[in-house]
mmCIF file of C-alpha atoms in Angstrom:
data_model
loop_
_atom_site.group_PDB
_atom_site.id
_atom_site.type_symbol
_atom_site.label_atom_id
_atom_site.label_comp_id
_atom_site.label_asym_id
_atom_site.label_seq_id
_atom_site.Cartn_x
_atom_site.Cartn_y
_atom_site.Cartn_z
ATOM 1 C CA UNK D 1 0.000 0.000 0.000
ATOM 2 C CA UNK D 2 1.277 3.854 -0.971
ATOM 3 C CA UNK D 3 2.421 5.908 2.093
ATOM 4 C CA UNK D 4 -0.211 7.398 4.143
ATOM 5 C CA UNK D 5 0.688 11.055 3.076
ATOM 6 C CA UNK D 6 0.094 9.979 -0.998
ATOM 7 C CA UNK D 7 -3.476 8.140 -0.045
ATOM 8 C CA UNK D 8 -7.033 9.799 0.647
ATOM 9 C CA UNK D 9 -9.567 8.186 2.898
ATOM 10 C CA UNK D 10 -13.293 8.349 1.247
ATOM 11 C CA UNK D 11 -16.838 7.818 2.966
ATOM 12 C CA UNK D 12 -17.072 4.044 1.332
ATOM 13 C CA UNK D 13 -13.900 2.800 3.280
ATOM 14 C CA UNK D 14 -11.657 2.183 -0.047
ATOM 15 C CA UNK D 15 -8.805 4.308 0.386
ATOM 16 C CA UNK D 16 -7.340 6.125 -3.478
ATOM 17 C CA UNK D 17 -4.414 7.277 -4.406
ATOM 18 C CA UNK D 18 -6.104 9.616 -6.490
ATOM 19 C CA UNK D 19 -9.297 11.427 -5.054
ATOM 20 C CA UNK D 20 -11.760 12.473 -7.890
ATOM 21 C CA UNK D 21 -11.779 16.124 -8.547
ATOM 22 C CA UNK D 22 -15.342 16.484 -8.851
ATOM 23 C CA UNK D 23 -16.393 17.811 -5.482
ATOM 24 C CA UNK D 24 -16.478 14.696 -3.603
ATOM 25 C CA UNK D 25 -15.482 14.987 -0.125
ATOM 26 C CA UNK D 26 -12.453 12.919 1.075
ATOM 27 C CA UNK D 27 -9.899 12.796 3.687
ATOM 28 C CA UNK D 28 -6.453 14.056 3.520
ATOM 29 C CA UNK D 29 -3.572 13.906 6.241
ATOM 30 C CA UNK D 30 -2.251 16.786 7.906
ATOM 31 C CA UNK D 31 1.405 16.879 8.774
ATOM 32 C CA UNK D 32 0.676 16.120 12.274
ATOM 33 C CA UNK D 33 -0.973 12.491 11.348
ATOM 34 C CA UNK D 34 -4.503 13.613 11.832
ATOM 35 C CA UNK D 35 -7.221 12.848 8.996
ATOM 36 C CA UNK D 36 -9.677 16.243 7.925
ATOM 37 C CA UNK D 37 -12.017 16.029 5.342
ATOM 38 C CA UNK D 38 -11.149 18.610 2.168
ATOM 39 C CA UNK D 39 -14.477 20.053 2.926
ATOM 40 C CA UNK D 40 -16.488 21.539 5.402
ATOM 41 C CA UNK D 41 -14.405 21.677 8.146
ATOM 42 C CA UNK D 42 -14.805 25.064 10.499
ATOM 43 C CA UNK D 43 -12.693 23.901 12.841
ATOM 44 C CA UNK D 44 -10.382 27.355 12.432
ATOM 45 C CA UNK D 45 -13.249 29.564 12.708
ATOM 46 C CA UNK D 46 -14.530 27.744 15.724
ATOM 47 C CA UNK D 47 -11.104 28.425 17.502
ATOM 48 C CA UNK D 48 -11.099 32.030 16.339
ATOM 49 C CA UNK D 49 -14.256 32.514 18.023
ATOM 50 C CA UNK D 50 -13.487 31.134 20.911
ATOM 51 C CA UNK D 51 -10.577 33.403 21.108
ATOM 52 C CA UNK D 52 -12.761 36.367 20.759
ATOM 53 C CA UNK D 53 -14.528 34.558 23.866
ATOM 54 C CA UNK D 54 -11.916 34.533 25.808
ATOM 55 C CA UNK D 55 -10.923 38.505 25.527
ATOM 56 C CA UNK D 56 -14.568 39.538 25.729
ATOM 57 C CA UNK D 57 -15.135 37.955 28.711
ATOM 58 C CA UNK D 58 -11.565 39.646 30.340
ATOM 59 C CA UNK D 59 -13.086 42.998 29.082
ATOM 60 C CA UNK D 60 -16.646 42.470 30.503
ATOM 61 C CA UNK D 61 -14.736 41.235 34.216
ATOM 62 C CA UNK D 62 -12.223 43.626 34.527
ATOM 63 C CA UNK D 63 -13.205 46.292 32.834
ATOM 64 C CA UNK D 64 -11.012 46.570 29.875
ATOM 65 C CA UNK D 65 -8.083 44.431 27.824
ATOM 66 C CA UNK D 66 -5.559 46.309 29.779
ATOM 67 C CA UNK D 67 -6.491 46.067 32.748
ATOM 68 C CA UNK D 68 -6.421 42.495 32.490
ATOM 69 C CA UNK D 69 -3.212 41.851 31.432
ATOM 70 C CA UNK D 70 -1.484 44.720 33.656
ATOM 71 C CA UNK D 71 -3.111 41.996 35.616
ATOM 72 C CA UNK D 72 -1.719 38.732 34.210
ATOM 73 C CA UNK D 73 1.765 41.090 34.700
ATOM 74 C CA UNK D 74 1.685 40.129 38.745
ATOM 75 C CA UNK D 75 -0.795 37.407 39.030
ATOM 76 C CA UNK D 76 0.920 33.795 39.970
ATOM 77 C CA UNK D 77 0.551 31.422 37.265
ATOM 78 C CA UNK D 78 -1.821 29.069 39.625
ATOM 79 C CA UNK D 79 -4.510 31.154 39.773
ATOM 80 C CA UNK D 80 -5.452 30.196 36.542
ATOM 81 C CA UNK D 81 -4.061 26.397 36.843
ATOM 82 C CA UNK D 82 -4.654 25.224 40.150
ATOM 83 C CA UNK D 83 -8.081 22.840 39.960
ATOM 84 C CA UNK D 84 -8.098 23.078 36.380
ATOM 85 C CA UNK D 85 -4.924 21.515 35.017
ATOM 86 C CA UNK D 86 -2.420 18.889 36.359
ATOM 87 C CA UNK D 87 0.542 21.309 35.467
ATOM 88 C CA UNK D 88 -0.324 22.780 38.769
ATOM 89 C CA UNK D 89 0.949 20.124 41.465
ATOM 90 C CA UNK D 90 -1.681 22.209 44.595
ATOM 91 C CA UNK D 91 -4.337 20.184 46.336
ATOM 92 C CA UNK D 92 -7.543 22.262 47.441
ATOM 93 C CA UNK D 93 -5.982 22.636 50.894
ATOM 94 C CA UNK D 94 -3.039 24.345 49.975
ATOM 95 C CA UNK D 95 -4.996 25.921 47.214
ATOM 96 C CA UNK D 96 -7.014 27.446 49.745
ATOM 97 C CA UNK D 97 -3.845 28.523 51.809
ATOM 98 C CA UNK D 98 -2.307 30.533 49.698
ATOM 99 C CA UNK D 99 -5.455 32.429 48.272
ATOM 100 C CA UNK D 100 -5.469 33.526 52.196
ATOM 101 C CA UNK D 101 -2.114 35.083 51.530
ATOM 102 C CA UNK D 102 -2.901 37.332 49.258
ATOM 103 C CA UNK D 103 -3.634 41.628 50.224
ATOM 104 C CA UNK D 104 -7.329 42.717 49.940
ATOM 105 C CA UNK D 105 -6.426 44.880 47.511
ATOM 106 C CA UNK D 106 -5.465 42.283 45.418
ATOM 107 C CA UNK D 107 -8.445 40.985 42.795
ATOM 108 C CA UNK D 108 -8.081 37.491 43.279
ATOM 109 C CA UNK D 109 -11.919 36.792 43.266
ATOM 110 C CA UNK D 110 -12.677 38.393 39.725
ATOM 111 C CA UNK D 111 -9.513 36.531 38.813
ATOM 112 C CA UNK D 112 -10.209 33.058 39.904
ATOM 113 C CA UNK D 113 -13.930 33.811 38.314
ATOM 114 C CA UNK D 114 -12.897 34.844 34.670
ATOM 115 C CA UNK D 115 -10.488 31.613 35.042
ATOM 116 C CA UNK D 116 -13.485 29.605 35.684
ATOM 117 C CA UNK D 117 -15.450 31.418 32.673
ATOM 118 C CA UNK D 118 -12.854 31.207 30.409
ATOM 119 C CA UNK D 119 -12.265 27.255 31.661
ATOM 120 C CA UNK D 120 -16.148 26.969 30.031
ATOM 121 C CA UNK D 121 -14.810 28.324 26.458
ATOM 122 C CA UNK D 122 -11.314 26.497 26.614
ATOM 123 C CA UNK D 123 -13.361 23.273 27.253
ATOM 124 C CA UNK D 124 -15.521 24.054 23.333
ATOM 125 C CA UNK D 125 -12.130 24.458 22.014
ATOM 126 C CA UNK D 126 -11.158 21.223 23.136
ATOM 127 C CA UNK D 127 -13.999 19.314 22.361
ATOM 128 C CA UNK D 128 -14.295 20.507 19.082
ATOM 129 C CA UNK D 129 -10.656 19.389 18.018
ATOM 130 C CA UNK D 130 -11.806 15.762 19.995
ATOM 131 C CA UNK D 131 -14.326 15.654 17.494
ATOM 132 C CA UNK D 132 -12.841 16.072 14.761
ATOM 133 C CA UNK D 133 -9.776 14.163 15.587
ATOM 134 C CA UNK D 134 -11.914 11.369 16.602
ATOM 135 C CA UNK D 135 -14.451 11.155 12.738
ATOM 136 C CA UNK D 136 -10.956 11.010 11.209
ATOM 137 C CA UNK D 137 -9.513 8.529 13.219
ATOM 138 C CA UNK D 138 -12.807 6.394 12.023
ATOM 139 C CA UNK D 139 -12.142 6.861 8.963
ATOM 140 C CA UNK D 140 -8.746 5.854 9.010
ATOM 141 C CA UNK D 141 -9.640 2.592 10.629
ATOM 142 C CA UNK D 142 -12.303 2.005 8.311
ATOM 143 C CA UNK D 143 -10.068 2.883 5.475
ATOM 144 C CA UNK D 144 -6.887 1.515 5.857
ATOM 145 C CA UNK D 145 -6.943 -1.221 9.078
ATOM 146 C CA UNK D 146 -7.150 -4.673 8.292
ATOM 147 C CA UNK D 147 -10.433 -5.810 9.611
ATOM 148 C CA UNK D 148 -9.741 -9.008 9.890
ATOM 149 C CA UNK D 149 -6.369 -11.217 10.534
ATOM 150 C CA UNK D 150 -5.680 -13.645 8.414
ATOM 151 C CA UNK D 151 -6.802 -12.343 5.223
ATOM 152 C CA UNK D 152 -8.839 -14.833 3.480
ATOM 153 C CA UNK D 153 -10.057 -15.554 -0.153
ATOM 154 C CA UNK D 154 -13.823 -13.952 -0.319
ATOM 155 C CA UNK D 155 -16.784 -15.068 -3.064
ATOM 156 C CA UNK D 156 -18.634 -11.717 -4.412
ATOM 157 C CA UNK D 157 -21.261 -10.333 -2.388
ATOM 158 C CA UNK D 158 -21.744 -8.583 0.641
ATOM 159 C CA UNK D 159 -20.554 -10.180 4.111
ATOM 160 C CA UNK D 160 -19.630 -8.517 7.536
ATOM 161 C CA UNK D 161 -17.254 -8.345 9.769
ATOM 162 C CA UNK D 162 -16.880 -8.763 13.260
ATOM 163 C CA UNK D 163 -12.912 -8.190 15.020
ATOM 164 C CA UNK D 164 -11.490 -5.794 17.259
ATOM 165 C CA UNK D 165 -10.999 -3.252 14.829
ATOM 166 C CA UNK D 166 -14.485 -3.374 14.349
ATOM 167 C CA UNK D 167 -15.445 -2.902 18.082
ATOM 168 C CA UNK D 168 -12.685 0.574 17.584
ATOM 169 C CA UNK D 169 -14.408 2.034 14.461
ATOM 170 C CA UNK D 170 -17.855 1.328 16.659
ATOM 171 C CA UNK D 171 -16.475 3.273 19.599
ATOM 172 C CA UNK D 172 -14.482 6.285 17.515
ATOM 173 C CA UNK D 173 -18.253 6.634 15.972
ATOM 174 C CA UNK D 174 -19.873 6.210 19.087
ATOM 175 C CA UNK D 175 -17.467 8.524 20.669
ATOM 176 C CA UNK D 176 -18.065 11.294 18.512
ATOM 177 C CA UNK D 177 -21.289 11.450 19.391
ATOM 178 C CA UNK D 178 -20.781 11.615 23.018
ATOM 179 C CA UNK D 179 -18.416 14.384 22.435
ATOM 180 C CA UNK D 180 -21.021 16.635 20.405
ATOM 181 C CA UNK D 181 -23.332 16.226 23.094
ATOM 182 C CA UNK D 182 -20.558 17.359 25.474
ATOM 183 C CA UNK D 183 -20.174 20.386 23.334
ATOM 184 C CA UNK D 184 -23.914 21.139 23.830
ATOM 185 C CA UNK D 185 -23.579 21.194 27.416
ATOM 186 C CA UNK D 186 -20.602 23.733 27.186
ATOM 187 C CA UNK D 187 -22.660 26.308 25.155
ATOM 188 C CA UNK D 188 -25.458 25.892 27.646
ATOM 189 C CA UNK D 189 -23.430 26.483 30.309
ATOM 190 C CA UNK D 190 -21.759 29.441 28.464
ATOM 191 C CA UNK D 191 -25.046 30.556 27.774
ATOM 192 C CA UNK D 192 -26.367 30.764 31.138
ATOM 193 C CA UNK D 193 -23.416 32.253 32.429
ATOM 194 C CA UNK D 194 -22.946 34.860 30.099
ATOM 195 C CA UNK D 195 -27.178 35.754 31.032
ATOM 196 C CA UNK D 196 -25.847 36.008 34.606
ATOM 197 C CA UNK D 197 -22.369 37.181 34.535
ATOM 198 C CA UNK D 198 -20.892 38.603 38.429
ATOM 199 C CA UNK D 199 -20.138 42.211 39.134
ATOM 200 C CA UNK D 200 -19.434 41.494 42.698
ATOM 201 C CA UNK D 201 -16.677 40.151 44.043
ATOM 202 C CA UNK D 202 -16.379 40.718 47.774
ATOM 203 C CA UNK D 203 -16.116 36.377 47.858
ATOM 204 C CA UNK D 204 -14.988 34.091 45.257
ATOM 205 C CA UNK D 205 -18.976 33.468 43.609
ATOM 206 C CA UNK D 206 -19.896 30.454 42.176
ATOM 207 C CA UNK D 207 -20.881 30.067 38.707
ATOM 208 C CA UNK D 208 -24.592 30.202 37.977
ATOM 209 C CA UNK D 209 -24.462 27.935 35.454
ATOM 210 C CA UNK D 210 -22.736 25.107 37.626
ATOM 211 C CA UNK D 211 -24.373 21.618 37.287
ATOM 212 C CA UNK D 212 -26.319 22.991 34.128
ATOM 213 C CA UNK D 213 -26.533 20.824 31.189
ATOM 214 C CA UNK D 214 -28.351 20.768 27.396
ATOM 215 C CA UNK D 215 -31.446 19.921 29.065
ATOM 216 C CA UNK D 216 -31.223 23.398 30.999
ATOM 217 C CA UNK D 217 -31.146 25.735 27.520
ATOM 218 C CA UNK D 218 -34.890 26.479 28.428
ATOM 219 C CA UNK D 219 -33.443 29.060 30.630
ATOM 220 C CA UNK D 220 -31.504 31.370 28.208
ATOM 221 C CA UNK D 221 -33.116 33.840 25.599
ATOM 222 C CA UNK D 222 -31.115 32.032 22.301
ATOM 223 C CA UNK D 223 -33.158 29.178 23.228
ATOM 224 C CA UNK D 224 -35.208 28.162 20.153
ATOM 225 C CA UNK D 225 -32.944 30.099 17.789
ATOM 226 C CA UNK D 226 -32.544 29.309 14.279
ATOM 227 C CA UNK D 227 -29.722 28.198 13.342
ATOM 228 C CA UNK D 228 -28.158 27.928 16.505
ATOM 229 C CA UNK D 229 -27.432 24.807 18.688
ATOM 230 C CA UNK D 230 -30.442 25.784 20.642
ATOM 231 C CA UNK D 231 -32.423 25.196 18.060
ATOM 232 C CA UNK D 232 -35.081 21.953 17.689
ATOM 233 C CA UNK D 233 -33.883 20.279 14.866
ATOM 234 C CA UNK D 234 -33.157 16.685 13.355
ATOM 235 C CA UNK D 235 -29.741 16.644 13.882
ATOM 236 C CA UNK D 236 -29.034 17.714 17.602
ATOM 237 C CA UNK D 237 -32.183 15.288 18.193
ATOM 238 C CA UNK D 238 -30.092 12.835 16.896
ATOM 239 C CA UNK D 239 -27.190 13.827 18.964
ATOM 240 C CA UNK D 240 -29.191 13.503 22.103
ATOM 241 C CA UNK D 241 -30.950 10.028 21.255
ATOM 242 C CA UNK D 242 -27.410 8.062 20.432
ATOM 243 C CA UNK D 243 -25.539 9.956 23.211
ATOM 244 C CA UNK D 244 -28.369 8.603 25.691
ATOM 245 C CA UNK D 245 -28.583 5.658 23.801
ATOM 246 C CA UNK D 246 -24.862 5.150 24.255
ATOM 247 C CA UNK D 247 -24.698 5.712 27.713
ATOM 248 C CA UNK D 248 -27.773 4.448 29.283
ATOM 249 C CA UNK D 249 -28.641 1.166 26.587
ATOM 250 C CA UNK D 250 -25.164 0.103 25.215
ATOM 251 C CA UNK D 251 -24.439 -0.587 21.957
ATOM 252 C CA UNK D 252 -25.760 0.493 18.389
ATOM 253 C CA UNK D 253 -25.672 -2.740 17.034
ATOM 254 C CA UNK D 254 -26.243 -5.721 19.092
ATOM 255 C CA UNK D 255 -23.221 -7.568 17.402
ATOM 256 C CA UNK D 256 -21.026 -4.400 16.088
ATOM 257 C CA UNK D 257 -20.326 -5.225 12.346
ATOM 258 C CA UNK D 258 -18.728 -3.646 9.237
ATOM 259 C CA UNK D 259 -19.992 -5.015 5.591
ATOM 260 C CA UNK D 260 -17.675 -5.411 3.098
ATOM 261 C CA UNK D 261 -18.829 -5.524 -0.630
ATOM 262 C CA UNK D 262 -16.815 -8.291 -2.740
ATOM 263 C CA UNK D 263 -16.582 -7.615 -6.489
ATOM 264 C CA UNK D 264 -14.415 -9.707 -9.065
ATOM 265 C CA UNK D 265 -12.281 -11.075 -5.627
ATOM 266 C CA UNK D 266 -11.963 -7.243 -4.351
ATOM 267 C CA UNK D 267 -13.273 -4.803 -1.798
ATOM 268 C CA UNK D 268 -14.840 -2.529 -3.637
ATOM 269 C CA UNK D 269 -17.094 -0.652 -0.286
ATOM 270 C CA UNK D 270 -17.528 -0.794 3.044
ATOM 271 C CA UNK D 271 -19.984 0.273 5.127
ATOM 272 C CA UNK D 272 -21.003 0.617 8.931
ATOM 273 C CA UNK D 273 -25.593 0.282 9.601
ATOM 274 C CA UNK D 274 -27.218 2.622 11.474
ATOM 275 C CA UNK D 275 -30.767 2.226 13.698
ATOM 276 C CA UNK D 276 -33.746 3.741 11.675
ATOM 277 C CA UNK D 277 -34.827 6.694 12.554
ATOM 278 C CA UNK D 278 -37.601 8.955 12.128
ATOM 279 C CA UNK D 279 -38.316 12.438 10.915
ATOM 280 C CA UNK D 280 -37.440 14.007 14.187
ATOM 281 C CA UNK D 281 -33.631 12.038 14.802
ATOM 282 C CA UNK D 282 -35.297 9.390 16.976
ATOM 283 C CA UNK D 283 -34.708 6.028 16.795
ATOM 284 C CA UNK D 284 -37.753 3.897 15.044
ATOM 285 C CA UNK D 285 -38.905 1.553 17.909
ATOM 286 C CA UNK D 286 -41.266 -0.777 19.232
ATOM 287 C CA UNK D 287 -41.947 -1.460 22.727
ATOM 288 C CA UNK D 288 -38.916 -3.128 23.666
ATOM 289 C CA UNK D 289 -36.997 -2.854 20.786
ATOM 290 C CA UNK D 290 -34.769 0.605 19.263
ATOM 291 C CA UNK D 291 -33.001 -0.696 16.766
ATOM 292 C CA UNK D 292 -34.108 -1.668 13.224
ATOM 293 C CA UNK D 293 -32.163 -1.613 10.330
ATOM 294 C CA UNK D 294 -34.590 -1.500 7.473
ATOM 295 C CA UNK D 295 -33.403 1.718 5.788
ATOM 296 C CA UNK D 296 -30.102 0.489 4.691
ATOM 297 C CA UNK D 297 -28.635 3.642 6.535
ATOM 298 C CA UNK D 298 -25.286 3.783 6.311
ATOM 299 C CA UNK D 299 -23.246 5.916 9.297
ATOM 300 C CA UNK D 300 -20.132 6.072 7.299
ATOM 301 C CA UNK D 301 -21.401 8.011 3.903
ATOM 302 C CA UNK D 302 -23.462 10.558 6.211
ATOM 303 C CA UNK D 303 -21.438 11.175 9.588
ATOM 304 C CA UNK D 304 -19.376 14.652 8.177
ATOM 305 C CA UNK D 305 -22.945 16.201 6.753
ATOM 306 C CA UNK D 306 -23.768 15.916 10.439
ATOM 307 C CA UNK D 307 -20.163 17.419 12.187
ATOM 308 C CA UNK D 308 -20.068 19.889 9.269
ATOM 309 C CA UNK D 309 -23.705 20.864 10.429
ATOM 310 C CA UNK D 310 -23.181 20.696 14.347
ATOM 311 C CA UNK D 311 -20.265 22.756 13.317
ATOM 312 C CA UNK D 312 -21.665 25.498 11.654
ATOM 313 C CA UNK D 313 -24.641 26.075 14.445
ATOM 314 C CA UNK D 314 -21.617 25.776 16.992
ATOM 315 C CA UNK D 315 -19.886 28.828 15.029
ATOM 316 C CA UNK D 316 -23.336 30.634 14.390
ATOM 317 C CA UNK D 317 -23.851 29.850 18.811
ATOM 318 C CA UNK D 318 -20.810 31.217 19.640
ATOM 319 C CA UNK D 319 -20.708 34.315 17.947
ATOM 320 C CA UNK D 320 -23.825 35.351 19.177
ATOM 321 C CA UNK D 321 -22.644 34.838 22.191
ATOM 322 C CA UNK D 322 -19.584 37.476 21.955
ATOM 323 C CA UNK D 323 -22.307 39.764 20.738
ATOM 324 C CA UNK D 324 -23.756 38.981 24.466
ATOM 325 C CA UNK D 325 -20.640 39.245 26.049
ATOM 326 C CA UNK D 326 -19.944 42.600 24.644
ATOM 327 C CA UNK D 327 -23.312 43.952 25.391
#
């Protein structure tokens, strides 16, 4: 097989060489080994928002830019580590100890809460590389892992596949799910905290949107918003039903499987099934039972229309959000 940097993953699992230039969407390596597709991908934008986060909420808390870092100019580096990030070696004893220390004077309380705010934005940025990281990852496996040791001769038709390289592709898919939901409990909290942001500082406040989650977005004025991740729609329905689904019921496929198609004594597709679902992003069921496959629906040749569309109403989300911020 060609070197990884000369080959292109595509959404049927056959990896090329050459990808067509007509449009279709494929998957090219980076230089630091991760797999984006050539289209679609606001993963940039999304940072560069966040960014624009990050300094309107210093401007809103302290007042100003400059103030803030004439700030960062004397503040110890924990302040903005400690409880947040294993580079800073402090328990929540000594934690508390030295915040004791410091002069009243001193604004450690609007510090330690714009850390905590800005913790809220960082943690978008983060998931939103996770997901991304983690759809290519799938596609790599599905493209260029062999799914099955020892190779063996295969008559035409279609057959699946059962291995542990299976059971990875089924939890980098699953995975990336879970993650999008995560990233719709970070805007909610975001949300609710920019609706509620402290002026007062005599104690170290607590962040009103603490414990919040998706489910909470009833609270906030972009809820319903078009276009937005607040908004009802298909896709974040579908978000919520496999992330539950995930978490609470198990698997997506009773016995996780990946179908190969065998034409002339070659691979010529792959493809992973997904549950049907109905107009809403709900899984078709019956009683007891979620998870019919009756649609032919096939996870692998639809799953970046869904992170390029999570990803645009996370871009449209958080700009409206600076707008609030700025307000």
């Amino acid at each position: 097989m060609a070197k990884m940097q000369n080959l292109y993953l595509s959404l049927n699992g056959i990896p090329t060489e050459a990808p067509e230039q007509s449009g279709k969407l494929y998957f090219a390596r980076d230089p630091q080994g991760a797999w984006y597709p050539n289209q679609g991908n606001r993963l940039y934008e999304i940072d560069s928002a966040c960014v624009r986060l990050h300094d309107a909420l210093a401007q809103r808390v302290f007042g100003s830019l400059d103030s803030f870092y004439n700030f960062l100019m004397t503040a110890p580096e924990f302040l903005s580590t400690a409880g947040m990030n294993s580079e800073a070696p402090v328990s929540k004893d000594v934690f508390n100890q030295l915040l004791e220390k410091f002069p009243p004077s001193f604004p450690v309380n609007k510090a330690l809460y714009l850390f905590d705010c800005r913790k809220l934005v960082s943690g978008v940025q983060e998931c939103s590389k996770e997901v991304m990281q983690l759809q290519g990852e799938f596609y790599q496996a599905l493209n260029l892992e062999e799914l099955f040791f020892p190779e063996i001769k295969e008559e035409d038709g279609v057959r699946y596949v059962t291995s542990p390289v299976v059971t990875k592709i089924y939890a980098l898919l699953g995975f990336t799910y879970i993650r999008m939901h995560s990233l719709l409990d970070y805007v909610t909290k975001l949300a609710i905290e920019f609706e509620c942001l402290k002026t007062q500082f005599d104690s170290y406040p607590r962040l009103a949107s603490k414990n919040s989650l998706y489910s909470d977005r009833k609270k906030i004025s972009l809820n319903n918003r078009a276009g937005t991740l607040f908004e009802k729609c298909p896709l974040l329905t579908e978000v919520e039903t496999v992330r539950n689904h995930l978490i609470h019921n198990g698997l997506i496929d009773d016995m996780p499987k990946v179908y190969r198609v065998i034409s002339n004594g070659e691979c010529v597709e792959k493809f992973l099934l997904f549950p049907d679902q109905d107009e809403q992003g709900r899984f078709d069921s019956f009683k007891n039972r979620t998870l019919f496959y009756g649609n032919e629906n096939k996870i692998n040749l639809r799953l970046p229309s869904i992170t390029e569309e999570f990803q645009e109403r996370l871009l449209s989300t958080l700009e409206l959000l600076v707008e609030k911020v700025l307000i």
